[in-house]
CSV table of C-alpha atoms and ligand atoms in Angstrom, one decimal:
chain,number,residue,atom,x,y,z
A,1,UNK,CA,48.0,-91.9,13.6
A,2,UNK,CA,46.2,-88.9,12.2
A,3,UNK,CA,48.7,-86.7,9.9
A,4,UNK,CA,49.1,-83.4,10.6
A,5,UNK,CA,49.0,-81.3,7.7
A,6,UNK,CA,49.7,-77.2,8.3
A,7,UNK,CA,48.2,-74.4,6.0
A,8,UNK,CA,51.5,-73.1,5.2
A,9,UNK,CA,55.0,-74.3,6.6
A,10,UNK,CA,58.4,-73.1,6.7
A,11,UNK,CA,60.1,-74.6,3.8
A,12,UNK,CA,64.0,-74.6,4.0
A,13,UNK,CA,66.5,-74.8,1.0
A,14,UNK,CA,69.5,-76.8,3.3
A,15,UNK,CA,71.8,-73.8,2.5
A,16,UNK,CA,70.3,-71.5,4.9
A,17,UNK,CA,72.8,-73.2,7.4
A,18,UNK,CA,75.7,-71.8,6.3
A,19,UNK,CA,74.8,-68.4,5.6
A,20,UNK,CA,74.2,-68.3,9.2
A,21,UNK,CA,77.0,-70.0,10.4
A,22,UNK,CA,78.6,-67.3,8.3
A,23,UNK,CA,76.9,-64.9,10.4
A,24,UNK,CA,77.9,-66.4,13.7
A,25,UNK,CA,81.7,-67.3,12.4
A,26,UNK,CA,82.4,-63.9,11.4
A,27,UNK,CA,80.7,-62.7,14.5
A,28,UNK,CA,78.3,-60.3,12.2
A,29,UNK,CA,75.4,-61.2,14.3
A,30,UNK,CA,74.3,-57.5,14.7
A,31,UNK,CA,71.3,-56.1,12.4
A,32,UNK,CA,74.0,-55.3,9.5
A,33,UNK,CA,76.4,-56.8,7.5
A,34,UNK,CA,77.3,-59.0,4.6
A,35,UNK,CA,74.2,-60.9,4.9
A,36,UNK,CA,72.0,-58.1,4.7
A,37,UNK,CA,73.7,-56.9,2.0
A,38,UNK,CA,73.8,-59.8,-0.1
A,39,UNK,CA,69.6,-60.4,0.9
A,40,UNK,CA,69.0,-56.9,-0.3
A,41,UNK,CA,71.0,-57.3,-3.6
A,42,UNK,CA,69.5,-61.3,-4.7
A,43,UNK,CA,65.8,-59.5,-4.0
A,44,UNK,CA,66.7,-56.7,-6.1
A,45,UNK,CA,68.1,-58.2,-8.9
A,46,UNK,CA,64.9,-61.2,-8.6
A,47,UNK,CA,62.6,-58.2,-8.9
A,48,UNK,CA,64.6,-55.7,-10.8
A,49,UNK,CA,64.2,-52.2,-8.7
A,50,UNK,CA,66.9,-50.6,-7.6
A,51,UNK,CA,66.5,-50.8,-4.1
A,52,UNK,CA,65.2,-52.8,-1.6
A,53,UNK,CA,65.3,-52.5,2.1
A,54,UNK,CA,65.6,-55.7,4.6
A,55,UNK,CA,63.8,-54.8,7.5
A,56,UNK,CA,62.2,-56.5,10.7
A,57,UNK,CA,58.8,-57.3,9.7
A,58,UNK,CA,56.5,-56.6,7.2
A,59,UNK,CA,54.3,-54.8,9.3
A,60,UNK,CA,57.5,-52.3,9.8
A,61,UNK,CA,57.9,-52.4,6.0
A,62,UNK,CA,54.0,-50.6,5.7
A,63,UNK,CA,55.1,-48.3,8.8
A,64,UNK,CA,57.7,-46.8,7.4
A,65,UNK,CA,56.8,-46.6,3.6
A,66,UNK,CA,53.7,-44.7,4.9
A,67,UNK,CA,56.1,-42.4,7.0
A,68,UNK,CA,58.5,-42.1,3.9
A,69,UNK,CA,55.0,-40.8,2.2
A,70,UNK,CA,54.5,-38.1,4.9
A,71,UNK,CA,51.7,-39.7,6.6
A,72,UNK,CA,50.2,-37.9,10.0
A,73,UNK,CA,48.3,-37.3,12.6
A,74,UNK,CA,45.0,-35.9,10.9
A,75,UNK,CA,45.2,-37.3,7.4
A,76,UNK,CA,43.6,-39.8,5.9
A,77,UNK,CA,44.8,-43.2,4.0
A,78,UNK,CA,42.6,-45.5,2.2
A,79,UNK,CA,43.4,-49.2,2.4
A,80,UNK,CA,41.3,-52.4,1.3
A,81,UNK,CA,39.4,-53.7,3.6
A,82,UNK,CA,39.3,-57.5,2.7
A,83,UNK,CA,43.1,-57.9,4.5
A,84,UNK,CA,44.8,-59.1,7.4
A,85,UNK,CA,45.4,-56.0,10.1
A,86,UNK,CA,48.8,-55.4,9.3
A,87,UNK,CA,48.0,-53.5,6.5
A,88,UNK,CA,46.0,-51.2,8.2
A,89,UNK,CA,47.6,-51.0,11.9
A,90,UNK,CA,50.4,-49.0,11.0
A,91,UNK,CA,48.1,-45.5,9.7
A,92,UNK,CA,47.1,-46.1,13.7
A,93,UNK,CA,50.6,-46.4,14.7
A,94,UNK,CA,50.9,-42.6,12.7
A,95,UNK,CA,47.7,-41.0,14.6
A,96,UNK,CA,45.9,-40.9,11.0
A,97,UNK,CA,42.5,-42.4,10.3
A,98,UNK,CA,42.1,-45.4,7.9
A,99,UNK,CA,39.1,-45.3,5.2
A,100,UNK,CA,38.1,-48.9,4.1
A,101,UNK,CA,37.3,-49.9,0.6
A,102,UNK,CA,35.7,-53.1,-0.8
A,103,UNK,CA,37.1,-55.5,-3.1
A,104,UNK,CA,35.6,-56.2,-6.2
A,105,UNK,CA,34.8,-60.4,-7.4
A,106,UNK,CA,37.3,-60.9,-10.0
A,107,UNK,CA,40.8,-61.3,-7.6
A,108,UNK,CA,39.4,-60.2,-4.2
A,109,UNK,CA,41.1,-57.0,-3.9
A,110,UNK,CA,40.4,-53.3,-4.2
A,111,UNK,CA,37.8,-52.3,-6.1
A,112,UNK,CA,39.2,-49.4,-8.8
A,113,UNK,CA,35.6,-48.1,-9.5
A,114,UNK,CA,35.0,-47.6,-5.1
A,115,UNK,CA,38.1,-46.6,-5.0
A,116,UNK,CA,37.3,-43.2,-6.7
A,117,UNK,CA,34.3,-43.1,-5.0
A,118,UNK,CA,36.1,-42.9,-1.7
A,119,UNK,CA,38.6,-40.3,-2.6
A,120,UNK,CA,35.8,-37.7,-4.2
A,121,UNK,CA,33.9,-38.3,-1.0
A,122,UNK,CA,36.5,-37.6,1.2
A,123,UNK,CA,37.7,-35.3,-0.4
A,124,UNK,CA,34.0,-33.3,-0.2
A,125,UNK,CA,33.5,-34.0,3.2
A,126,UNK,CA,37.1,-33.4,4.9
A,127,UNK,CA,38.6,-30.9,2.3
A,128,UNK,CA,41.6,-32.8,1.3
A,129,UNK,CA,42.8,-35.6,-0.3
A,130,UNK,CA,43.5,-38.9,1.2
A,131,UNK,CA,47.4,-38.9,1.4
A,132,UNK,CA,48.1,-42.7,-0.2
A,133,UNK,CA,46.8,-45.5,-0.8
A,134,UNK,CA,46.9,-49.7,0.3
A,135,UNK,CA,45.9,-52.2,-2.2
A,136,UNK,CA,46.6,-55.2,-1.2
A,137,UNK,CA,47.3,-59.3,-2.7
A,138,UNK,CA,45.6,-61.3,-0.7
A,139,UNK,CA,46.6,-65.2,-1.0
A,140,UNK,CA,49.0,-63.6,-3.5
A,141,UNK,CA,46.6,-62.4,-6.6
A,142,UNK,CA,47.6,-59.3,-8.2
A,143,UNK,CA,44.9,-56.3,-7.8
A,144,UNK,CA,43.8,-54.9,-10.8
A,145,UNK,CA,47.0,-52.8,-10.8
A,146,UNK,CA,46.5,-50.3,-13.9
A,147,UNK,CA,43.4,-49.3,-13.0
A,148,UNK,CA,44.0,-48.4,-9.5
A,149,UNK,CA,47.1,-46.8,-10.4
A,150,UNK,CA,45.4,-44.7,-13.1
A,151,UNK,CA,42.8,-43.5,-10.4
A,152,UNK,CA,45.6,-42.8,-7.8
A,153,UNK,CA,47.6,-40.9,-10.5
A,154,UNK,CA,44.3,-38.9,-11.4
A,155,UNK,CA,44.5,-37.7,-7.8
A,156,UNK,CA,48.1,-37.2,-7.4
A,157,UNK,CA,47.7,-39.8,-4.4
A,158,UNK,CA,50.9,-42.4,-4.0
A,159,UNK,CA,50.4,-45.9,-3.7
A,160,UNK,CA,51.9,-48.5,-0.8
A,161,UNK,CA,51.4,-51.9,-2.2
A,162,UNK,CA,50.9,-54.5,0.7
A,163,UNK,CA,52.6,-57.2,-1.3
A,164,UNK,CA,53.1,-59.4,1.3
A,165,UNK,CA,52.0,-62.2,0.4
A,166,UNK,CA,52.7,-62.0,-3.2
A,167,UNK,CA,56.5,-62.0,-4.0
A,168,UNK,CA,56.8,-63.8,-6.7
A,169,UNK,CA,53.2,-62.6,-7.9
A,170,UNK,CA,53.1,-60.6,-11.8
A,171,UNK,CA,50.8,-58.5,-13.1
A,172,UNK,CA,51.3,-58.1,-17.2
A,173,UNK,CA,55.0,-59.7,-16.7
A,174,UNK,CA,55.9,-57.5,-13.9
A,175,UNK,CA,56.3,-58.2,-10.6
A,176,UNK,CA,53.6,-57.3,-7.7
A,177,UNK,CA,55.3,-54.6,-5.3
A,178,UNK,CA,56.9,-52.5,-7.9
A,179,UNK,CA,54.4,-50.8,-9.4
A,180,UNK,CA,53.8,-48.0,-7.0
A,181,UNK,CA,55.8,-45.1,-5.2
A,182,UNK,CA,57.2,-48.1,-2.2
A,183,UNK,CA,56.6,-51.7,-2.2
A,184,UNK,CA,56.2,-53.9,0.8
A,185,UNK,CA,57.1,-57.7,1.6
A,186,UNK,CA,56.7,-60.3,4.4
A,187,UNK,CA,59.2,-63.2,5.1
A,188,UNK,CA,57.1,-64.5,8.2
A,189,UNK,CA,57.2,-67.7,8.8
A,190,UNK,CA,54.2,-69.0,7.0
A,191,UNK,CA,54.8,-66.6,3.9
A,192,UNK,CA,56.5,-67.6,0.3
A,193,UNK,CA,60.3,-67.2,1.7
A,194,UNK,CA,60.8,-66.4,5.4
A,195,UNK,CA,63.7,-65.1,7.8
A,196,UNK,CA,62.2,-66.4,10.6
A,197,UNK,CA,60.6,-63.2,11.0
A,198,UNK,CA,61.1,-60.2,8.4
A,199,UNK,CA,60.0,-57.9,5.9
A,200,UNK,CA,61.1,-55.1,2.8
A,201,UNK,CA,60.4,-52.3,2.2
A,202,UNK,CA,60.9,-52.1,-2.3
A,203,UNK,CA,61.9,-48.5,-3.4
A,204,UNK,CA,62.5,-46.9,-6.7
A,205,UNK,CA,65.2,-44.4,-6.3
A,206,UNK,CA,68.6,-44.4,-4.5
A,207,UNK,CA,66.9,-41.8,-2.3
A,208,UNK,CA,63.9,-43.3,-1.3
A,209,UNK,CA,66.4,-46.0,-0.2
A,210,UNK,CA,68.3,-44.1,1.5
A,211,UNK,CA,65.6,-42.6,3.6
A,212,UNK,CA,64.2,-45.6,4.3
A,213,UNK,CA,67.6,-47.2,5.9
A,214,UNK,CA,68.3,-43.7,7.9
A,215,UNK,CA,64.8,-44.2,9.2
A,216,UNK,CA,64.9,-47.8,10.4
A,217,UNK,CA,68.1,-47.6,12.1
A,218,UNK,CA,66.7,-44.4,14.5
A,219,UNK,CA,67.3,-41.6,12.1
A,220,UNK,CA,70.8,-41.0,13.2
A,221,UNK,CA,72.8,-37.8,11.2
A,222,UNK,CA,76.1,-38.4,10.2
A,223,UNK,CA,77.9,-36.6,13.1
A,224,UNK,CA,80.6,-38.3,15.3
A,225,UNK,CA,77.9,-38.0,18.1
A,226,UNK,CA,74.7,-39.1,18.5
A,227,UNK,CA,72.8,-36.4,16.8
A,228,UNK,CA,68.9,-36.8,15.4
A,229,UNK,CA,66.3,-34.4,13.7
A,230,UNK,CA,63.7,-36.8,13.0
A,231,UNK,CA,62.0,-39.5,14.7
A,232,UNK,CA,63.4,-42.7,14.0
A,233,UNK,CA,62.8,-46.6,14.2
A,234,UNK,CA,65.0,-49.8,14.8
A,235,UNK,CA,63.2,-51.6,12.3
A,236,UNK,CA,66.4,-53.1,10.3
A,237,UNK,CA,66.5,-57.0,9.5
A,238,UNK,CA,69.5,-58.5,11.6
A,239,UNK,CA,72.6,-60.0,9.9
A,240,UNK,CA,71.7,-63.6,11.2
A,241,UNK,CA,67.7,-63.4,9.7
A,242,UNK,CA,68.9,-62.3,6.7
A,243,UNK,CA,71.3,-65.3,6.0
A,244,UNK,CA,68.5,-67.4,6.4
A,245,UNK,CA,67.0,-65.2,3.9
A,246,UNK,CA,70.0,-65.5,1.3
A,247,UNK,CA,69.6,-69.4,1.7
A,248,UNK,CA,66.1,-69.2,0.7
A,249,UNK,CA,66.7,-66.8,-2.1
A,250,UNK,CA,67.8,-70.0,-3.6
A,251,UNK,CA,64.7,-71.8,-3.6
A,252,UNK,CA,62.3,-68.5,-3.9
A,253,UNK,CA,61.1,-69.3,-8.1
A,254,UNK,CA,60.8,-72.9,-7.2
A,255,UNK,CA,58.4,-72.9,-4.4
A,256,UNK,CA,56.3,-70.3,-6.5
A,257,UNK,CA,56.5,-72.7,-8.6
A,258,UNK,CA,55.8,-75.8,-6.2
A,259,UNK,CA,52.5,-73.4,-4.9
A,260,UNK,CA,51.2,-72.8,-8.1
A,261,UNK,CA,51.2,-76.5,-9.0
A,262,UNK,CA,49.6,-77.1,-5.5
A,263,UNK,CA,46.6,-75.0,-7.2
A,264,UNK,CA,46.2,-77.0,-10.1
A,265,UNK,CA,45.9,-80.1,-8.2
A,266,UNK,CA,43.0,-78.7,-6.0
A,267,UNK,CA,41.6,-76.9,-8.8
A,268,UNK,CA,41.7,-80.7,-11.4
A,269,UNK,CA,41.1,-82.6,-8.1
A,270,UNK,CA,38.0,-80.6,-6.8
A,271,UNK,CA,36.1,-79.4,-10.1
A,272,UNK,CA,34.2,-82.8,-9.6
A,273,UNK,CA,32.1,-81.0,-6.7
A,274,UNK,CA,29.3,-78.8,-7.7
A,275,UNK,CA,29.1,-75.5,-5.7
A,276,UNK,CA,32.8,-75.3,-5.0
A,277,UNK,CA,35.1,-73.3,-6.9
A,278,UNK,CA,38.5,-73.0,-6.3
A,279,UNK,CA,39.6,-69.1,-6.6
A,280,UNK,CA,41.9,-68.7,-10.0
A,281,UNK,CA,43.9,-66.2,-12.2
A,282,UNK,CA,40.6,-64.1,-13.7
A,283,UNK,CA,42.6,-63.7,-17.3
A,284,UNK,CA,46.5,-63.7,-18.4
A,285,UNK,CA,47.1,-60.7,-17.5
A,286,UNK,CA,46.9,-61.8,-13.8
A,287,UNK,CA,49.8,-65.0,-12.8
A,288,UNK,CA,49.4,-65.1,-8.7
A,289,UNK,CA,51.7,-67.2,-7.0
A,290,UNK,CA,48.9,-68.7,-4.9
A,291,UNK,CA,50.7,-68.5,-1.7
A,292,UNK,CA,47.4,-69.7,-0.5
A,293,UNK,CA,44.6,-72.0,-2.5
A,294,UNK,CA,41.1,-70.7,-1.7
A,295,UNK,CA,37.8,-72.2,-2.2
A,296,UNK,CA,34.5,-70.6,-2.6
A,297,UNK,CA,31.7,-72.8,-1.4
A,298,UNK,CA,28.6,-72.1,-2.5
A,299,UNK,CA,25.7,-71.8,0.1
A,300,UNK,CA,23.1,-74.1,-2.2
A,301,UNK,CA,25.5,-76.6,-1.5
A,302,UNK,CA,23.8,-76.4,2.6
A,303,UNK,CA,27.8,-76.2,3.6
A,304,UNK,CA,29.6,-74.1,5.4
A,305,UNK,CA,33.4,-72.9,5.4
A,306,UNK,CA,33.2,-73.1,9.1
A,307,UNK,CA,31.5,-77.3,9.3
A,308,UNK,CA,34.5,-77.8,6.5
A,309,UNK,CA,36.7,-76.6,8.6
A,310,UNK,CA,36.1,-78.3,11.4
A,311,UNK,CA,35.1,-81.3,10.0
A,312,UNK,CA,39.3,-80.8,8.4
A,313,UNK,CA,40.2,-80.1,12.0
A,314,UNK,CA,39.3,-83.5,12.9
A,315,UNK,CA,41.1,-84.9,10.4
A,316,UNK,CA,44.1,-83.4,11.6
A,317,UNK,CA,44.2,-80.7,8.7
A,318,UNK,CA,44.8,-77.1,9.0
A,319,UNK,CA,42.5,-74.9,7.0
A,320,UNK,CA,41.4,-70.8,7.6
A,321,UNK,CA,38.7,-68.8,7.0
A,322,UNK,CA,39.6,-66.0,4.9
A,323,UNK,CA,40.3,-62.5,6.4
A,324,UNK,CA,37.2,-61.2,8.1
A,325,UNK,CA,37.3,-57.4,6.6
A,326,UNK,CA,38.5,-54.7,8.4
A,327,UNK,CA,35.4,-52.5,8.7
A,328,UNK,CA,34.3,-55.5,10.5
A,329,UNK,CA,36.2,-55.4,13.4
A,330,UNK,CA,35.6,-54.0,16.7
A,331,UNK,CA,39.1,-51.6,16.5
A,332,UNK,CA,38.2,-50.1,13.3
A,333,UNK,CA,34.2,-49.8,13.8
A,334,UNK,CA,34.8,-45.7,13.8
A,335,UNK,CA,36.3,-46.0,10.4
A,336,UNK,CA,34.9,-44.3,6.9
A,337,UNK,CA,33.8,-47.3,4.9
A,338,UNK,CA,33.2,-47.3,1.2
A,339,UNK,CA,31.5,-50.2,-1.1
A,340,UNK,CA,28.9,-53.1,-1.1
A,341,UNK,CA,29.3,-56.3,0.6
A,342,UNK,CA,31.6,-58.0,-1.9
A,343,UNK,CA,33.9,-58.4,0.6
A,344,UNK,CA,32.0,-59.4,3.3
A,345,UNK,CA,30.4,-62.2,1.3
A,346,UNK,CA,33.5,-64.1,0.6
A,347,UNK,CA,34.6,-63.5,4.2
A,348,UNK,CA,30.9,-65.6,5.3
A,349,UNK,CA,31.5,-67.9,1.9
A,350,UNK,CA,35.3,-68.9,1.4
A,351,UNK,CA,38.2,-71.2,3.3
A,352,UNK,CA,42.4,-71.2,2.5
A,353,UNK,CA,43.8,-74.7,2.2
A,354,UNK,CA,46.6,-76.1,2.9
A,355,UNK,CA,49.0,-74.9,0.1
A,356,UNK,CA,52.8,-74.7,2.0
A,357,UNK,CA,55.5,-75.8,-1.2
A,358,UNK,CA,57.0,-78.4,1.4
A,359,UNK,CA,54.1,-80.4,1.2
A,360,UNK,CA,54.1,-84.0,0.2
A,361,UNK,CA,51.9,-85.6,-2.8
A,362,UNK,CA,50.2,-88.0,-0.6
A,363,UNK,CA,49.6,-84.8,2.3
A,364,UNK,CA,48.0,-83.2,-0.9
A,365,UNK,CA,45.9,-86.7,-1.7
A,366,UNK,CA,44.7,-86.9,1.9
A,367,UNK,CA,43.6,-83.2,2.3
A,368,UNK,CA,41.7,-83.6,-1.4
A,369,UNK,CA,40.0,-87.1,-0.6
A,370,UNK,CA,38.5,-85.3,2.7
A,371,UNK,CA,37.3,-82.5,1.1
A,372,UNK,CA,35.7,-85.0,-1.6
A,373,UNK,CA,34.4,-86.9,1.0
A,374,UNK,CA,32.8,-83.9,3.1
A,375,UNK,CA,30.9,-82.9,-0.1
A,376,UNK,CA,29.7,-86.9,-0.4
A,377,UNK,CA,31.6,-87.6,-3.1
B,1,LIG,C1,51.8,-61.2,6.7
B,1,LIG,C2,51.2,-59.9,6.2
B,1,LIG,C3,51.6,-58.7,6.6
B,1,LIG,C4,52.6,-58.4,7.8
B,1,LIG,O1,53.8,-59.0,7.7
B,1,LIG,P1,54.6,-59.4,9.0
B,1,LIG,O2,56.0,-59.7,8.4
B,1,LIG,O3,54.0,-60.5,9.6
B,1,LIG,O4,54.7,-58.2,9.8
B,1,LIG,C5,51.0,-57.6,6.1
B,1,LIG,N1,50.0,-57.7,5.2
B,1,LIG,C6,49.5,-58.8,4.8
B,1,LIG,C7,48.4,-58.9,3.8
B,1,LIG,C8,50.1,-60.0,5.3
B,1,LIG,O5,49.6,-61.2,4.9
């Protein structure tokens, strides 16, 4: 029977069980309680801030951090390009206008040097600044964090890092998602550690985290009636996600750990094919947690990404092509866009294996020998 053998897949720790039997026991099944609490504090403490917020999604996390930042209708927020739509969606969901920047080839992500380009540009042709920034980790490699930092400080523009797929991820010893004004994560499914279906919001001040929380539970004032100023959200995480969430808090450094060996298996196991590299840490300063592997193949090689993926398909493995970038799509074909084609080459040149920490050494074997075996080796 042919295996089938998923890109990424939930991986549970076997404790996640009673947190929500907790939940359900204590009848805390509503979006607060202990659960939440105790999420909030074992991701704080993992990442040392001083807040985090548990919230519904990841995709709410960038929503509100970019409300938090003051984001509206009219202004103007520049985001990488080379991402998944989530990271750009919600500057629609405020009535502002996203401007697209390219990545640059050392980890994918935004390119510090366009990046300036972009905001003096904008800044000549709209009179104003662009009000904050989205760098993002894609497959879990830290941007080149100092430098786009030092750019954004030059401006006096804040920083939202999507960080959703790289908790665990550090950048000269510190953790991805807490270098900028708010920090956002993903427990989907399919990410590093999931709630079935959440996100955070990371914040660096008892305030910010305060404002966060009265936002996502619909801005209510502390009145004995329902009572509200500003437009709110129900955007918290619920009592019984975030048990599942304390249960895999658990296992959270060992299936970085698990992922990162999965990338030096593909990395000894395919260096044998010429043409294909598999994407890596570009110096020390950078430790992804490779919540993804990636492979570059290069066209002398007269293969594609897509004929690899299929041919994988047949085989009964899941593989992706990496994100197409977003000034490549139809909804944001309106949108400012600044840089080469950086981006859009590894989008025509790249493919995401099979990299979930749940998988088994002989899953891993099979995937390699096929790839191996595509390349006629
Ligand atoms: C998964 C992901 C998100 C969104 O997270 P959800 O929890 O699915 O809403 C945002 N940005 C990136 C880069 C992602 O991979």
């Amino acid at each position: 029977m042919k295996p089938r053998i998923l890109l990424s897949y939930v991986h549970m720790s076997g404790t996640e069980k009673d947190w929500v039997n907790k939940a359900l026991e204590t009848e805390w099944i509503v979006p607060l309680g202990p659960n939440v609490d105790e999420f909030e504090h074992r991701l704080q403490s993992y990442l040392g801030v001083p807040r985090v917020v548990a919230l519904s999604a990841g995709t709410a996390a960038i929503h509100l951090g970019l409300v938090a930042l003051g984001v509206e209708a009219g202004d103007e927020v520049i985001c990488q390009s080379f991402t998944f739509a989530a990271s750009a969606n919600p500057i629609k969901y405020q009535g502002a206008t996203p401007v697209f920047v390219d990545s640059e080839p050392d980890t994918w992500n935004m390119s510090p040097e366009v990046l300036e380009k972009a905001i003096i540009d904008r800044k000549a042709k709209t009179g104003k600044y662009p009000k904050a920034i989205i760098p993002v980790y894609l497959y879990g490699m830290p941007a080149k964090i100092d430098e786009i930092m030092a750019v954004a400080n030059k401006y006096g523009i804040p920083v939202l890092e999507d960080a959703a797929e790289a908790l665990g991820s550090l950048y000269k010893g510190k953790f991805c998602g807490t270098f900028g004004a708010y920090g956002c994560l993903s427990f989907n499914g399919n990410k590093v550690i999931t709630t079935s279906g959440g996100g955070a919001l990371i914040c660096h001040s008892d305030k910010d985290g305060d404002n966060a929380l009265f936002l996502a539970t619909q801005a209510r004032e502390p009145r004995p009636y329902y009572y509200h100023e500003k437009l709110g959200y129900n955007y918290r995480l619920s009592n019984v996600s975030a048990g599942i969430g304390c249960g895999q808090m658990d296992v959270l450094q060992e299936h970085v750990d698990l992922r990162r060996r999965i990338h030096d298996f593909y990395k000894r196991e395919l260096s044998v094919i010429e043409g294909v590299t598999v994407a890596d840490n570009p110096s020390a300063d950078f430790d992804s947690n490779f919540w993804l592997t990636t492979i570059l193949i290069d066209p002398a090689t007269g293969k594609t990404p897509e004929q690899l993926r299929q041919a994988m398909a047949e085989a009964g493995v899941e593989t992706r092509r990496l994100w197409r970038p977003m000034h490549m799509q139809p909804i944001y074909a309106d949108a400012p866009y600044y840089g080469g084609d950086c981006c859009e080459r590894l989008f025509d040149i790249g493919l995401c294996l099979p990299s979930g920490s749940g998988l088994k050494d002989e899953e891993l074997r099979y995937v390699a020998d096929h790839i191996l075996q595509f390349f006629g080796k």
